[in-house]
Amino acid sequence: MNARDGPLLNDTPSQTARLTVGAVDSTDDTDTLALSALDVDSLEDYDALWWHRESALDADARAALDAAGDAIRSFVADGGGLLLTHGAVEAASHVGIETHAPDAIGSVDGDESGFLVRRAYEDHPIFDGIGTLRPDSAATGDAVSVHYETLYPKDADVLAARTTDGEDDPAKKSVLRWSHGDGRVVGVGHGLDDRETDLQERLLDNCLAYVAGAGEDPATVGRPKERAAFEALREAVPDATNRPAYHFTPPANWLNDPNGLVQWNGTYHLFYQYNPAGPFHDTIHWGHATSEDLVHWEDEPIALAPDPGGPDETGVWSGCFVDDDGTPSVLYTGGAGRDQLPCLARATDDSLVEWEKSPANPLVEETPAGVDVLDSIDWRGEFRDHCVWKEGETWYQLIGSGIDGEGGAALLFESTDLVEWEYCRPLLTGDWRKTGPMWECPELLRFDDGALLHVSDYAKVAYFVGEYDEATHAFDPSDDGLLDHGVFYAPQSFEDDDGRTIMFGWLKEERDAEAQWDAGWSGAMSLPRVVSLTDEGTPEYSLPEELEALRETHHSFSDLTVSPDGPNPLADIESDTVEVKLTVDADNVGEFGLVLRETPDGEERTVVRCLAQYRSLVVDRSESSVSDAVDDSPARMPINLDDDGTFSLHLFLDRSVVELFANDAQALATRIYPTRADSTGLGLYAAEADVTVERLDVWELSR
């Protein structure tokens, strides 16, 4: 069925007037009104207005809008509809319906341009009868294209973006929906110039009917979003096979780095990098969630958003929480143009929902003099992400950077008031050949047995352990390694009311961008990890006891012998959300391991191979999924044995997330993406000879 074969959204005729600049020249049976002649009385007979321009707004159009703006706003506020197409999309900001003007106005690159519908809005009335996230492209004409690219609209919902020559172009946010008073406004920035296809005609008909009042908005629309709207977003993008059940994920759209972690007045707060425009990295805001137990999280309104014309107009990037004598504050990186600089915001309520940005932003106006900070194609200086602490009356902070020709660097600054900062020196500089040219998200953690500095170098999270001298503010590393051997990235930590140092990290996706768009969400937080140093000064992990609340059905085994040709002792367990703990005497033990998310016919399965004799663990993903959109390469980490020669493994499976901890000292987080609903089988195997498992516990976890 093509788009025009089905019933239209609204078969009840509505009275629509087309708007024009200058002389009235109606070419069809739609009424045409000159903008210069509009007043409230002239619009009272109409349900909707439609303005299409095949060029950008010029001086004449802007002058006409200035004269007609009050009438248009009143018409919409009283329940009228307004459709703006192509160059006319600019009018929304010009007449005060949208705060942020679109930042990309020009021709369409490529021979064809189509629509890229967001999963969360595929049921919106304007897409009625279209039935796909990627409606067919049409040949591009000479009409102008208007969209938001590096900026994000402040008042609109972004319903769709663009495809160009068959490729997804999600950053070009071009189909917009506003509420203004009792009325509806839609902007379509491209793809309706010639209206040569059934799809184009269908979309136009739907848009006109919708702004005239036909159809009901889904619960996913509306800004700012409160809890109910975020819950509607979650329901709109369930992805039941792969969306984690107990790891935190965004309501929809994109998530990356954890930010501003804190327990404040007994409540845990997780802020995070969030793109409300879709499941891709762009136009970053701060998302916000709260929990009373580190396990169950509730969505809060977006905490921080970019301000056009401000030092964070293209992104509110990663930062940390600071308790400034009882005033909750955050330092974050603001992006504008090719600059990224430190900014400050303070909460105006104890629930940490409302925030006020400092008028002093940016706090540091340029990268330090005398330091050859690495430049890149994107940034005038790679200079971002913050770790702040107080010693006596002085604040110190680390900012991630890179020194050209040397390597990543954690740059040390000091301040007496959190506003005026003075550069000190690099706390540590790496070797670009080992730990990359740029360090993101530096964090210094201090324990009784030493200090741990970790940095993220685009590929991995490297750590350095040693001594930090408060008198000289110097860090002397004595050892280094990796905090995690998988997709765990950009971690941040905080000390809770029980004195635990709790760390969260971003678990990256390992499926392609198109698959993430189709799913409607991207990114997960790791489980909270309690981090400490051993007596020998090496990192170790434990999991908060609060996670035990997830445990439901328990299966327990002692002195279990697993044979290569023997039965699978876990054959009766079927689940895609489990916790597993096992202990093995590793002396002279051959390969053994666990099978996760296996289908009954074995078409899909993931194998965790424990190669104790080689001190290695491998997550074999070669058969994890039949999809060709996912990474099926093996994930590996070295393992150490306890002093008594035993090997212990603690595993959490949460649909697409696998987190592994070996002997509480090595960690590996990875992702798997089965496609089948019956990929729920669990197994335990031995490959070469009998293996005796001293202790095995399996818990099926709540969803």
XYZ file of C-alpha atoms in Angstrom:
703
model
C 0.000 0.000 0.000
C 1.466 3.385 -0.861
C 1.042 6.348 1.422
C -2.010 7.731 -0.381
C -3.945 4.444 -0.472
C -4.913 4.478 3.206
C -7.440 6.746 4.907
C -6.233 10.252 5.632
C -5.720 11.385 9.187
C -8.715 13.690 8.961
C -11.463 13.364 6.383
C -13.344 16.324 7.854
C -12.640 19.421 5.747
C -10.813 22.216 7.546
C -10.443 25.765 6.371
C -6.786 26.472 5.601
C -5.212 29.672 4.375
C -1.854 29.834 2.634
C 0.361 32.731 3.571
C 2.413 34.757 1.174
C 4.604 37.815 1.183
C 3.450 40.648 -1.040
C 0.745 40.192 -3.649
C -1.903 37.515 -3.205
C -1.595 34.923 -5.977
C -3.595 31.783 -5.322
C -2.681 28.917 -7.651
C -5.138 26.407 -6.202
C -8.451 26.397 -4.404
C -6.838 27.179 -1.045
C -7.387 30.692 0.279
C -4.245 32.811 0.115
C -3.540 35.659 2.511
C -0.788 38.265 2.393
C 1.224 38.434 5.591
C 1.252 42.192 5.396
C -2.555 42.260 5.602
C -3.016 39.821 8.519
C -4.880 40.795 11.636
C -6.875 38.837 14.182
C -10.188 39.478 12.424
C -8.902 38.280 9.036
C -8.027 34.863 10.531
C -11.203 34.087 12.435
C -12.670 31.919 9.643
C -9.640 29.606 9.422
C -8.545 26.486 11.283
C -4.964 26.495 10.041
C -2.363 28.621 8.286
C 0.319 27.234 5.976
C 3.388 29.108 4.853
C 5.813 27.486 2.415
C 8.958 29.224 1.202
C 11.478 27.831 -1.234
C 14.058 30.347 -0.065
C 15.284 31.662 3.266
C 13.593 34.605 4.910
C 14.655 37.836 3.270
C 14.198 41.424 4.424
C 10.692 41.655 2.944
C 9.591 38.414 4.629
C 11.000 39.487 7.992
C 9.292 42.865 7.754
C 5.993 41.155 6.921
C 6.446 38.817 9.894
C 7.131 41.734 12.177
C 3.806 43.226 11.143
C 1.880 39.931 11.331
C 3.584 38.371 14.370
C 1.018 39.431 16.975
C -1.869 38.169 14.838
C -0.170 34.811 14.184
C 0.664 34.258 17.855
C -2.863 35.139 18.934
C -4.367 32.894 16.268
C -2.290 29.909 17.419
C -2.704 30.615 21.141
C -6.485 30.598 20.647
C -6.366 27.114 19.109
C -5.411 27.710 15.517
C -2.823 25.686 13.643
C 0.313 26.764 11.806
C 2.337 24.723 9.303
C 5.727 26.100 8.300
C 7.618 24.379 5.494
C 11.164 24.836 4.184
C 12.342 28.439 4.531
C 9.262 29.367 6.561
C 10.488 27.230 9.498
C 12.556 30.260 10.524
C 9.314 32.086 11.271
C 8.743 30.102 14.477
C 11.653 31.820 16.176
C 11.023 35.141 14.478
C 7.493 35.490 15.893
C 8.349 34.105 19.354
C 6.988 30.549 19.213
C 10.535 29.103 19.410
C 13.350 30.611 21.493
C 16.270 29.223 19.483
C 16.584 30.072 15.794
C 17.649 27.223 13.464
C 21.364 27.263 12.790
C 21.471 25.497 9.407
C 19.804 27.192 6.444
C 20.877 26.282 2.934
C 20.606 23.825 0.097
C 20.358 20.056 0.539
C 23.622 18.258 -0.133
C 23.085 15.211 -2.312
C 20.644 14.157 -4.983
C 17.965 12.749 -2.682
C 16.675 13.698 0.737
C 14.275 11.709 2.896
C 12.940 11.658 6.429
C 14.401 9.879 9.425
C 11.569 9.372 11.903
C 12.377 8.940 15.584
C 11.212 5.696 17.154
C 9.647 7.563 20.081
C 7.422 9.541 17.697
C 6.580 7.025 14.977
C 2.960 7.020 16.195
C 2.602 10.785 15.980
C -0.398 11.813 13.836
C 1.737 13.491 11.172
C 3.233 10.066 10.358
C -0.145 8.340 10.168
C -0.181 5.780 7.366
C 3.547 6.124 6.652
C 4.629 3.046 8.621
C 8.422 3.268 8.438
C 11.240 5.128 10.172
C 12.830 5.892 6.806
C 10.194 7.015 4.305
C 11.370 6.904 0.694
C 13.645 9.693 -0.416
C 12.709 12.098 -3.156
C 14.856 14.038 -5.583
C 15.933 17.319 -4.081
C 14.932 20.486 -5.838
C 16.196 23.993 -5.467
C 14.208 24.754 -2.321
C 16.086 25.784 0.802
C 16.511 23.335 3.679
C 16.128 24.564 7.257
C 17.116 22.535 10.279
C 18.865 22.553 13.643
C 22.303 20.950 13.468
C 24.764 21.978 16.173
C 21.977 23.669 18.155
C 18.793 22.229 19.640
C 15.388 23.951 19.685
C 14.380 25.063 23.157
C 10.612 24.751 22.781
C 9.990 22.156 20.045
C 9.857 18.390 20.016
C 12.117 17.031 17.275
C 9.982 14.422 15.515
C 12.320 13.525 12.663
C 15.628 14.305 11.013
C 16.914 13.694 7.488
C 18.377 11.062 5.291
C 20.695 12.155 2.502
C 21.223 9.874 -0.497
C 19.939 6.960 1.567
C 22.252 7.583 4.538
C 20.975 8.548 7.993
C 21.691 12.184 8.855
C 20.301 12.374 12.417
C 22.069 15.599 13.441
C 19.960 17.516 10.891
C 16.837 17.918 12.982
C 14.214 19.072 10.526
C 10.665 18.014 11.508
C 9.501 19.940 14.565
C 6.355 20.219 16.640
C 5.370 23.004 19.044
C 2.510 23.701 21.394
C 1.680 27.379 21.746
C -1.273 28.179 23.954
C -4.124 25.982 22.733
C -2.738 25.664 19.205
C -0.367 23.420 17.301
C 2.585 24.320 15.116
C 4.605 22.011 12.852
C 7.774 22.812 10.950
C 9.045 20.658 8.079
C 12.412 21.966 6.950
C 12.885 19.908 3.778
C 11.351 17.346 1.444
C 8.096 19.078 0.490
C 9.285 21.323 -2.310
C 7.966 19.432 -5.345
C 5.586 17.000 -3.588
C 6.125 14.520 -6.392
C 5.566 11.371 -4.339
C 2.632 9.847 -2.497
C 4.725 10.032 0.663
C 5.204 13.785 0.334
C 1.515 14.331 -0.295
C 0.587 12.111 2.624
C 2.905 13.928 4.988
C 1.594 17.312 3.868
C -2.034 16.207 4.273
C -1.283 14.798 7.721
C 0.514 17.954 8.838
C -2.323 20.212 7.701
C -4.925 18.012 9.373
C -2.899 17.776 12.581
C -2.325 21.518 13.005
C -6.044 22.019 12.323
C -6.802 19.820 15.326
C -7.064 16.251 14.019
C -5.454 13.367 15.873
C -4.203 13.103 19.433
C -0.657 13.801 20.511
C 1.098 10.745 21.948
C 2.245 11.023 25.558
C 5.852 11.307 24.358
C 5.480 14.938 23.235
C 5.849 18.085 25.280
C 8.639 20.058 26.956
C 9.873 20.319 29.600
C 9.327 16.639 30.288
C 8.226 15.512 33.721
C 8.290 11.939 34.999
C 5.094 10.914 33.212
C 6.451 11.991 29.823
C 9.771 10.255 30.446
C 7.888 7.087 31.371
C 5.963 7.396 28.111
C 9.282 7.664 26.262
C 10.491 4.453 27.929
C 7.301 2.671 26.916
C 7.682 3.920 23.345
C 11.158 2.363 22.925
C 11.023 -0.899 24.912
C 13.476 -3.062 22.884
C 12.531 -5.994 25.115
C 15.271 -8.275 23.793
C 18.235 -5.994 24.421
C 17.312 -2.999 26.577
C 18.736 -3.692 30.064
C 16.259 -4.298 32.855
C 18.302 -3.222 35.899
C 21.177 -1.209 34.456
C 20.151 2.418 34.088
C 19.411 3.513 30.520
C 18.004 6.817 29.246
C 14.239 7.177 28.892
C 14.951 7.222 25.142
C 17.653 8.731 22.951
C 21.362 8.977 23.819
C 23.290 8.516 27.079
C 27.006 8.728 27.738
C 29.239 9.834 30.641
C 27.953 9.830 34.238
C 28.144 13.331 35.703
C 27.635 15.113 39.022
C 27.289 11.919 41.057
C 26.290 12.549 44.667
C 24.205 11.351 47.585
C 22.417 14.503 48.725
C 20.078 14.490 51.737
C 20.062 10.693 51.542
C 19.036 10.514 47.870
C 21.389 9.312 45.148
C 21.606 11.577 42.113
C 22.855 10.418 38.747
C 23.349 13.119 36.134
C 24.486 12.032 32.714
C 25.251 13.213 29.200
C 21.956 13.142 27.306
C 20.892 14.049 23.778
C 17.119 14.616 23.647
C 17.253 14.759 19.825
C 17.772 11.019 19.393
C 20.081 8.044 20.013
C 23.261 9.678 18.735
C 25.935 11.983 20.202
C 24.904 15.586 19.563
C 23.461 18.677 21.320
C 24.357 17.339 24.762
C 22.265 18.205 27.845
C 22.449 16.866 31.415
C 19.895 14.165 32.091
C 18.989 13.441 35.712
C 17.763 10.429 37.686
C 17.357 9.757 41.408
C 17.355 6.651 43.579
C 16.969 5.738 47.213
C 18.830 2.430 46.892
C 21.239 2.565 43.888
C 19.007 0.009 42.148
C 15.673 1.582 41.265
C 15.891 4.916 39.454
C 13.321 7.589 38.645
C 13.669 10.114 35.842
C 13.841 13.794 36.716
C 13.568 16.815 34.396
C 16.633 17.710 32.337
C 19.001 19.557 34.665
C 21.132 21.626 32.294
C 20.578 22.602 28.662
C 22.635 24.636 26.171
C 21.970 28.377 25.952
C 22.247 29.951 22.474
C 24.857 32.670 22.479
C 26.323 31.377 25.720
C 29.565 29.516 26.426
C 27.668 26.192 26.327
C 25.498 26.783 23.244
C 26.604 23.606 21.473
C 26.759 21.328 24.510
C 26.681 21.038 28.292
C 29.409 18.468 28.672
C 30.866 16.406 31.460
C 31.451 17.711 34.952
C 31.313 16.920 38.647
C 29.342 17.784 41.781
C 30.727 20.111 44.465
C 29.315 20.811 47.930
C 30.184 24.477 48.393
C 29.482 24.930 52.122
C 26.005 23.489 51.748
C 25.286 24.899 48.285
C 25.037 22.112 45.712
C 27.085 23.094 42.664
C 28.462 21.520 39.516
C 31.425 22.359 37.339
C 30.967 21.314 33.728
C 32.451 21.937 30.305
C 30.578 24.276 28.000
C 31.024 24.099 24.240
C 30.663 27.033 21.852
C 32.141 27.190 18.380
C 35.602 25.617 18.603
C 35.994 26.410 22.314
C 35.347 24.176 25.308
C 35.753 25.877 28.680
C 34.832 25.349 32.366
C 31.440 26.582 33.589
C 29.640 26.606 36.947
C 25.992 26.095 37.922
C 24.343 26.047 41.343
C 21.152 24.265 42.394
C 18.343 26.494 43.604
C 16.506 23.698 45.424
C 17.496 20.745 47.587
C 15.966 18.273 45.131
C 18.666 19.353 42.624
C 16.043 19.836 39.919
C 16.411 23.570 39.299
C 19.830 25.009 38.394
C 21.177 28.498 37.790
C 24.263 29.036 35.677
C 26.940 31.408 36.912
C 27.135 34.808 35.188
C 30.922 34.388 35.379
C 30.872 31.556 32.822
C 33.209 30.555 31.344
C 35.318 30.442 34.491
C 38.527 29.962 32.506
C 38.506 31.896 29.245
C 41.365 30.141 27.482
C 43.711 27.213 27.798
C 46.754 27.802 30.042
C 49.491 30.044 28.689
C 52.784 28.263 28.199
C 51.150 24.860 27.719
C 51.059 23.518 24.167
C 47.527 22.177 24.488
C 46.608 19.768 21.729
C 44.496 21.257 18.937
C 42.152 19.162 16.804
C 39.849 19.549 13.841
C 36.953 20.055 16.279
C 38.505 22.093 19.097
C 40.846 25.036 19.406
C 42.240 23.213 22.431
C 41.366 19.757 23.803
C 40.436 20.936 27.312
C 37.457 19.454 29.170
C 35.967 17.407 32.049
C 36.439 18.192 35.699
C 37.405 16.640 39.024
C 37.177 19.056 41.985
C 38.116 18.683 45.655
C 38.970 20.915 48.611
C 42.064 20.993 50.799
C 41.732 23.393 53.709
C 40.311 26.605 52.238
C 41.553 25.962 48.718
C 39.757 24.255 45.874
C 41.661 22.143 43.368
C 40.489 20.760 40.077
C 41.789 18.575 37.303
C 40.848 19.259 33.694
C 41.464 16.676 31.009
C 43.699 17.733 28.145
C 46.625 16.736 25.971
C 50.049 18.247 25.387
C 51.001 18.287 21.743
C 53.762 15.792 20.992
C 53.756 14.351 24.528
C 50.445 12.783 25.437
C 47.320 13.060 27.531
C 47.482 15.302 30.580
C 45.550 16.023 33.764
C 46.015 19.771 34.314
C 45.858 21.067 37.907
C 44.154 24.364 38.845
C 43.442 26.034 42.195
C 40.835 28.520 43.463
C 39.550 30.075 46.668
C 35.958 30.538 45.500
C 35.225 28.060 42.662
C 35.003 31.000 40.244
C 38.504 32.433 39.797
C 40.938 29.656 38.844
C 44.716 29.771 38.553
C 46.666 27.215 36.558
C 49.299 25.276 38.504
C 50.867 22.563 36.340
C 50.120 19.091 34.946
C 49.427 16.680 37.779
C 50.461 13.928 35.380
C 51.313 13.672 31.688
C 51.229 10.399 29.780
C 53.026 8.955 26.788
C 50.809 9.280 23.696
C 52.076 5.923 22.448
C 50.716 4.117 25.534
C 47.782 6.144 26.823
C 46.844 8.325 23.881
C 47.245 11.992 22.950
C 44.257 13.246 24.978
C 42.889 12.374 28.425
C 39.179 12.731 29.117
C 37.386 12.557 32.458
C 40.398 12.576 34.839
C 39.566 11.685 38.436
C 41.831 11.516 41.500
C 40.668 9.189 44.283
C 42.467 9.118 47.621
C 42.441 6.160 50.007
C 44.302 5.229 53.186
C 46.662 3.039 51.180
C 47.407 5.519 48.417
C 45.826 7.396 45.546
C 44.343 6.346 42.229
C 44.210 8.584 39.167
C 42.171 7.289 36.243
C 41.783 8.819 32.788
C 39.865 7.888 29.650
C 41.869 7.958 26.423
C 39.040 7.430 23.886
C 39.609 3.650 23.805
C 40.003 2.589 27.446
C 40.219 3.719 31.064
C 43.792 3.743 32.282
C 44.691 4.040 35.955
C 47.802 5.084 37.844
C 48.270 4.264 41.521
C 50.760 5.879 43.834
C 51.079 8.602 46.448
C 49.465 12.036 46.437
C 51.233 14.641 48.598
C 48.821 17.274 49.915
C 51.675 19.545 50.929
C 53.065 19.812 47.408
C 49.956 18.720 45.478
C 52.096 16.244 43.585
C 51.185 12.753 42.453
C 53.878 10.081 42.226
C 52.597 6.985 40.376
C 54.128 3.601 41.094
C 51.951 1.295 38.988
C 49.384 1.456 36.220
C 46.822 -0.681 34.447
C 43.251 -0.752 33.117
C 40.175 -0.240 35.257
C 38.113 -2.329 32.845
C 39.009 -4.333 29.742
C 35.782 -3.729 27.826
C 33.342 -0.955 26.917
C 33.326 0.676 30.368
C 34.297 4.326 29.807
C 34.428 7.815 31.375
C 33.770 6.648 34.949
C 33.045 8.976 37.829
C 32.960 8.319 41.565
C 31.556 9.775 44.758
C 31.654 8.988 48.462
C 28.258 8.096 49.882
C 26.933 8.502 53.410
C 28.388 5.102 54.377
C 31.887 6.152 53.324
C 31.929 3.939 50.239
C 33.633 5.172 47.073
C 31.049 4.292 44.431
C 31.876 4.425 40.733
C 29.643 4.400 37.668
C 30.828 4.208 34.066
C 29.240 4.524 30.661
C 28.783 1.205 28.838
C 29.128 1.998 25.145
C 26.994 0.398 22.482
C 28.552 -2.164 20.161
C 25.956 -2.105 17.404
C 26.007 0.305 14.510
C 24.409 3.741 14.427
C 21.478 2.609 12.290
C 20.616 -0.154 14.752
C 20.772 2.337 17.633
C 18.406 4.688 15.775
C 15.986 1.850 15.122
C 16.059 0.867 18.801
C 15.362 4.457 19.860
C 17.858 4.445 22.731
C 21.624 4.185 23.159
C 23.968 3.719 26.096
C 23.756 2.221 29.577
C 25.310 2.897 32.942
C 27.389 0.244 34.568
C 26.378 -1.235 37.872
C 27.635 0.816 40.797
C 31.085 -0.474 41.752
C 32.593 0.048 45.195
C 36.240 0.872 44.527
C 39.139 0.587 46.970
C 42.856 -0.192 47.033
C 44.376 -3.388 48.384
C 47.204 -3.358 50.916
C 49.504 -3.732 47.920
C 48.027 -0.596 46.370
C 46.122 -2.148 43.479
C 42.455 -1.458 42.653
C 39.766 -3.868 43.738
C 36.004 -3.935 43.328
C 32.992 -5.067 45.247
C 29.314 -4.689 44.440
C 26.973 -2.797 46.790
C 24.837 -5.093 48.888
C 21.804 -3.118 47.685
C 22.031 -5.052 44.406
C 20.959 -8.184 46.272
C 17.418 -6.772 46.218
C 17.314 -7.831 42.553
C 17.699 -11.506 43.419
C 14.689 -13.759 42.974
C 14.976 -17.495 42.230
C 18.217 -18.945 43.647
C 20.056 -22.024 42.339
C 22.965 -23.235 44.477
C 25.606 -25.952 43.871
C 28.605 -27.172 45.874
C 31.472 -29.393 44.664
C 29.814 -29.643 41.282
C 31.662 -31.782 38.709
C 31.260 -30.609 35.125
C 32.297 -33.056 32.403
C 32.990 -32.397 28.709
C 30.370 -34.927 27.648
C 28.148 -34.578 30.687
C 24.770 -32.895 31.077
C 24.404 -29.158 31.422
C 23.727 -28.538 35.129
C 22.013 -25.232 34.318
C 19.699 -26.612 31.641
C 16.573 -25.833 33.644
C 17.384 -22.125 33.972
C 16.124 -19.781 31.286
C 16.654 -16.066 31.775
C 18.248 -13.027 30.187
C 18.770 -11.332 33.583
C 20.973 -13.349 35.940
C 23.748 -13.043 38.504
C 26.329 -15.813 38.700
C 29.071 -16.414 41.275
C 31.466 -19.347 41.014
C 34.734 -20.439 42.589
C 37.163 -23.001 41.120
C 40.489 -24.396 42.278
C 42.418 -23.313 39.199
C 45.453 -25.618 39.531
C 45.686 -27.837 36.435
C 42.198 -26.885 35.275
C 41.492 -26.796 31.564
C 39.028 -24.557 29.778
C 35.600 -24.203 31.314
C 32.987 -21.520 31.312
C 29.454 -20.278 30.996
C 27.052 -20.115 28.069
C 24.684 -17.150 28.085
C 21.551 -16.317 26.102
C 21.504 -19.537 24.096
C 18.609 -20.364 21.805
C 17.241 -23.940 21.937
C 18.832 -24.721 18.560
C 22.133 -23.018 19.424
C 21.857 -20.479 16.610
C 22.587 -17.649 19.038
C 24.724 -17.964 22.151
C 27.544 -16.212 23.982
C 30.359 -18.219 25.575
C 32.423 -16.962 28.507
C 35.623 -18.995 28.251
C 37.728 -19.240 31.426
C 41.285 -20.223 30.504
C 42.736 -20.376 33.989
C 45.955 -22.078 32.919
C 46.633 -19.162 30.577
C 45.417 -16.592 33.098
C 42.892 -15.347 30.567
C 39.144 -14.886 30.170
C 37.452 -14.494 26.781
C 33.876 -13.550 25.967
C 33.284 -15.276 22.643
C 30.653 -13.261 20.763
C 31.031 -14.959 17.394
C 27.560 -16.504 17.714
C 25.945 -13.947 20.020
C 23.686 -12.577 17.296
C 22.618 -13.309 13.746
C 22.498 -9.563 13.121
C 25.267 -8.098 10.972
C 24.915 -4.720 12.718
C 26.793 -5.785 15.861
C 30.408 -6.268 16.914
C 31.070 -10.001 17.182
C 34.780 -9.814 18.017
C 35.960 -11.467 21.251
C 36.326 -9.415 24.443
C 39.299 -10.429 26.596
C 40.960 -9.734 29.909
C 43.838 -11.220 31.880
C 42.985 -12.826 35.199
C 44.961 -13.303 38.366
C 44.438 -16.060 40.901
C 44.028 -15.654 44.618
C 46.976 -16.581 46.823
C 45.439 -20.005 47.432
C 45.211 -20.707 43.685
C 41.476 -20.245 43.378
C 39.687 -18.392 40.639
C 36.412 -16.622 41.371
C 34.050 -15.114 38.836
C 31.155 -12.742 39.493
C 28.955 -12.192 36.438
C 25.909 -10.030 35.766
C 23.849 -10.590 32.637
C 21.259 -7.948 31.816
C 20.003 -8.619 28.287
C 22.583 -6.794 26.144
C 24.966 -6.087 29.046
C 27.513 -8.506 30.473
C 29.636 -7.333 33.417
C 32.355 -9.662 34.705
C 34.571 -9.409 37.782
C 37.436 -11.857 38.287
C 38.854 -12.278 41.796
C 37.504 -8.793 42.628
C 40.524 -7.360 40.810
C 39.847 -7.460 37.076
C 36.712 -6.177 35.344
C 35.282 -6.584 31.870
C 32.043 -5.073 30.591
C 30.821 -5.992 27.134
C 27.666 -5.959 25.008
C 25.754 -8.669 23.147
C 22.649 -8.313 20.947
C 20.682 -11.519 20.366
C 17.752 -11.119 18.003
C 15.537 -13.977 19.146
C 13.091 -13.850 22.047
C 14.042 -17.421 23.014
C 17.733 -16.581 23.502
C 17.443 -17.222 27.226
C 19.284 -20.505 27.819
C 22.113 -20.779 30.362
C 24.876 -23.366 30.475
C 28.029 -24.465 32.298
C 30.608 -26.475 30.391
C 34.080 -28.031 30.594
C 36.023 -28.327 27.341
C 38.867 -30.771 27.979
C 38.546 -32.589 31.300
C 36.327 -32.703 34.345
C 36.223 -29.474 36.319
C 35.085 -29.320 39.921
C 33.333 -26.094 40.815
C 33.703 -25.558 44.538
C 30.742 -23.206 44.737
C 28.203 -21.999 42.183
C 25.306 -19.622 42.820
C 22.893 -18.456 40.172
C 20.167 -15.926 40.818
C 17.447 -15.085 38.356
C 17.045 -11.330 38.748
C 13.962 -9.152 38.726
C 13.181 -7.220 35.557
